[in-house]
Coordinates of C-alpha atoms in Angstrom, one line a residue:
M258 CA 89.8 103.1 87.8
L259 CA 91.4 106.2 86.5
F260 CA 92.8 109.0 88.8
R261 CA 92.5 112.5 87.6
G262 CA 93.2 115.8 89.3
S263 CA 89.8 117.6 89.7
G264 CA 91.2 121.0 89.0
M265 CA 90.0 122.0 92.4
R266 CA 92.8 120.0 94.1
R267 CA 95.6 121.8 95.9
P268 CA 99.0 119.9 95.4
Q269 CA 99.8 118.2 98.7
P270 CA 102.8 120.0 100.4
E271 CA 105.8 117.7 100.7
P272 CA 106.1 116.6 104.1
R273 CA 109.7 116.9 106.1
Y274 CA 109.1 113.5 107.7
L275 CA 107.8 110.2 106.7
A276 CA 106.4 107.7 109.2
I277 CA 108.2 104.4 109.1
G278 CA 106.7 102.6 112.2
R279 CA 105.0 102.6 115.5
V280 CA 106.6 101.8 119.0
Q281 CA 104.7 99.0 120.5
R282 CA 106.5 98.5 123.7
P283 CA 110.2 98.1 125.1
H284 CA 112.0 94.8 124.3
G285 CA 114.2 93.5 127.1
V286 CA 116.0 95.4 129.8
R287 CA 118.5 97.5 127.6
G288 CA 115.8 99.8 126.2
E289 CA 115.2 98.5 122.8
L290 CA 112.0 99.5 121.2
R291 CA 109.9 97.0 119.4
V292 CA 108.8 98.9 116.4
E293 CA 106.0 97.8 113.8
L294 CA 107.2 98.7 110.5
F295 CA 105.4 100.6 107.8
T296 CA 108.3 100.8 105.4
A297 CA 109.0 98.5 102.7
H298 CA 112.8 98.9 103.3
P299 CA 113.5 98.0 106.8
E300 CA 117.3 97.4 106.1
H301 CA 117.5 101.1 105.4
I302 CA 116.9 101.9 109.1
A303 CA 120.3 100.6 110.0
E304 CA 122.0 103.1 107.9
L305 CA 120.4 106.1 109.5
D306 CA 122.1 108.1 112.3
T307 CA 118.8 109.9 113.6
L308 CA 115.3 109.0 113.8
Y309 CA 112.3 111.3 114.8
V310 CA 109.8 110.3 117.4
G311 CA 106.3 111.5 118.2
D312 CA 104.1 114.2 116.9
V313 CA 106.7 116.9 117.4
Y314 CA 109.4 114.9 115.7
E315 CA 112.1 114.9 118.4
P316 CA 115.3 113.8 116.9
H317 CA 117.0 110.7 118.4
E318 CA 120.3 109.3 117.8
V319 CA 120.1 105.7 116.8
L320 CA 122.5 103.6 118.4
G321 CA 121.4 100.3 117.2
V322 CA 118.8 98.4 114.9
R323 CA 118.3 94.7 114.5
M324 CA 115.4 92.9 112.9
H325 CA 113.3 90.5 115.0
Q326 CA 110.5 88.6 113.2
D327 CA 108.9 91.3 111.3
L328 CA 109.6 94.1 113.7
A329 CA 112.6 96.4 114.3
L330 CA 114.3 96.5 117.5
I331 CA 115.7 100.0 117.8
L332 CA 118.0 101.5 120.3
L333 CA 118.0 105.5 120.8
R334 CA 120.3 107.4 122.9
G335 CA 118.7 108.6 126.0
Y336 CA 116.4 105.6 126.1
E337 CA 119.0 102.9 127.2
S338 CA 116.5 101.5 130.0
R339 CA 113.2 99.8 130.0
N340 CA 111.7 102.3 131.9
A341 CA 112.9 105.2 129.7
A342 CA 111.9 103.2 126.5
D343 CA 108.4 102.7 127.9
T344 CA 107.7 106.3 127.7
L345 CA 107.8 106.1 123.9
R346 CA 105.3 103.4 123.7
G347 CA 102.7 104.3 121.0
A348 CA 104.7 106.9 119.4
T349 CA 105.3 107.1 115.6
V350 CA 108.9 106.9 114.4
Y351 CA 109.8 109.0 111.4
V352 CA 112.7 109.4 109.0
A353 CA 113.6 112.8 107.5
L354 CA 112.5 112.9 103.9
E355 CA 115.9 113.6 102.6
D356 CA 117.1 110.5 104.5
A357 CA 114.4 108.2 102.9
V358 CA 115.1 105.5 100.2
P359 CA 114.7 107.1 96.7
L360 CA 111.6 106.1 95.2
D361 CA 111.6 104.1 91.7
D362 CA 110.1 105.9 88.8
D363 CA 106.8 103.9 89.2
E364 CA 106.5 104.6 92.9
V365 CA 104.6 107.4 94.8
Y366 CA 104.4 108.3 98.4
E367 CA 100.9 107.8 100.2
Y368 CA 100.6 111.5 100.9
Q369 CA 100.7 112.2 97.2
L370 CA 97.6 110.3 96.6
E371 CA 95.6 112.0 99.1
G372 CA 93.2 114.6 97.5
L373 CA 93.2 113.0 94.1
T374 CA 89.8 112.7 92.4
V375 CA 88.8 109.2 91.3
V376 CA 86.8 108.6 88.3
T377 CA 85.8 105.4 86.4
D378 CA 87.3 104.8 82.8
E379 CA 84.0 105.9 81.6
G380 CA 84.3 109.2 83.3
E381 CA 81.9 108.6 86.3
P382 CA 83.3 110.6 89.4
L383 CA 83.7 108.3 92.5
G384 CA 85.3 110.9 94.9
E385 CA 88.3 111.9 96.5
I386 CA 91.1 109.7 98.0
V387 CA 91.0 110.5 101.8
E388 CA 93.4 107.8 103.0
V389 CA 95.6 105.0 101.9
F390 CA 95.1 101.7 104.1
T391 CA 97.8 99.4 104.3
A392 CA 97.6 95.9 105.9
P393 CA 100.5 93.5 106.2
D394 CA 100.7 90.8 103.6
A395 CA 98.1 92.6 101.5
N396 CA 97.8 95.1 98.7
D397 CA 97.1 98.7 99.6
V398 CA 93.5 99.9 99.5
L399 CA 92.3 103.5 98.6
I400 CA 89.7 104.8 100.7
V401 CA 87.6 107.2 98.6
H402 CA 84.6 109.5 99.9
G403 CA 82.2 110.6 97.2
P404 CA 78.5 110.8 96.1
L405 CA 78.4 107.2 96.5
G406 CA 79.4 107.2 100.0
E407 CA 82.9 105.4 101.0
I408 CA 84.3 103.1 98.4
L409 CA 87.3 100.9 98.9
I410 CA 89.6 100.5 95.9
P411 CA 92.5 97.8 95.8
V412 CA 95.9 99.2 94.5
I413 CA 96.3 96.6 92.0
E414 CA 97.2 96.7 88.3
D415 CA 94.2 95.5 86.9
V416 CA 92.3 98.2 88.8
I417 CA 94.5 101.3 88.2
I418 CA 94.6 102.2 84.7
E419 CA 96.6 105.6 85.0
L420 CA 98.3 107.8 87.7
D421 CA 100.0 111.0 86.6
L422 CA 101.0 113.1 89.6
E423 CA 102.5 115.6 87.2
A424 CA 99.5 116.3 85.0
G425 CA 97.4 116.0 88.5
R426 CA 95.7 112.7 87.6

């Protein structure tokens, strides 16, 4: 598959925050939050002073972070009890973009892919990327909507021929 900008695509605005996880529930009685992680760099969370929670990106001072199995246990100021922590159940946890781990040259953020037009290497249009699906312990999958309906494209080297964001493709 070849990604190309359609010419009609508006560049995706750079977000101020990136989602790094979702609060599952409190852990223990001290208010730690069990956070399912979306990030490939969980060790970086312990280096942060502030995380942002919920749809309004409410800032919270980070008091502690430790890993537990494949989850992060995060303690935030103001939520040091089980009852207080339970109010954040289901909330998304964000990091400010400027605090995120810098990307390698061959990496992109998911938001940069949304809206790209996908065509085959023969030039047949398949549609537009509407979402990037990430499953634990599996490769990412592009969800593409187009004239053939919904198409799922695995993000693997044998399938992706070219991705050039600067050229819009």
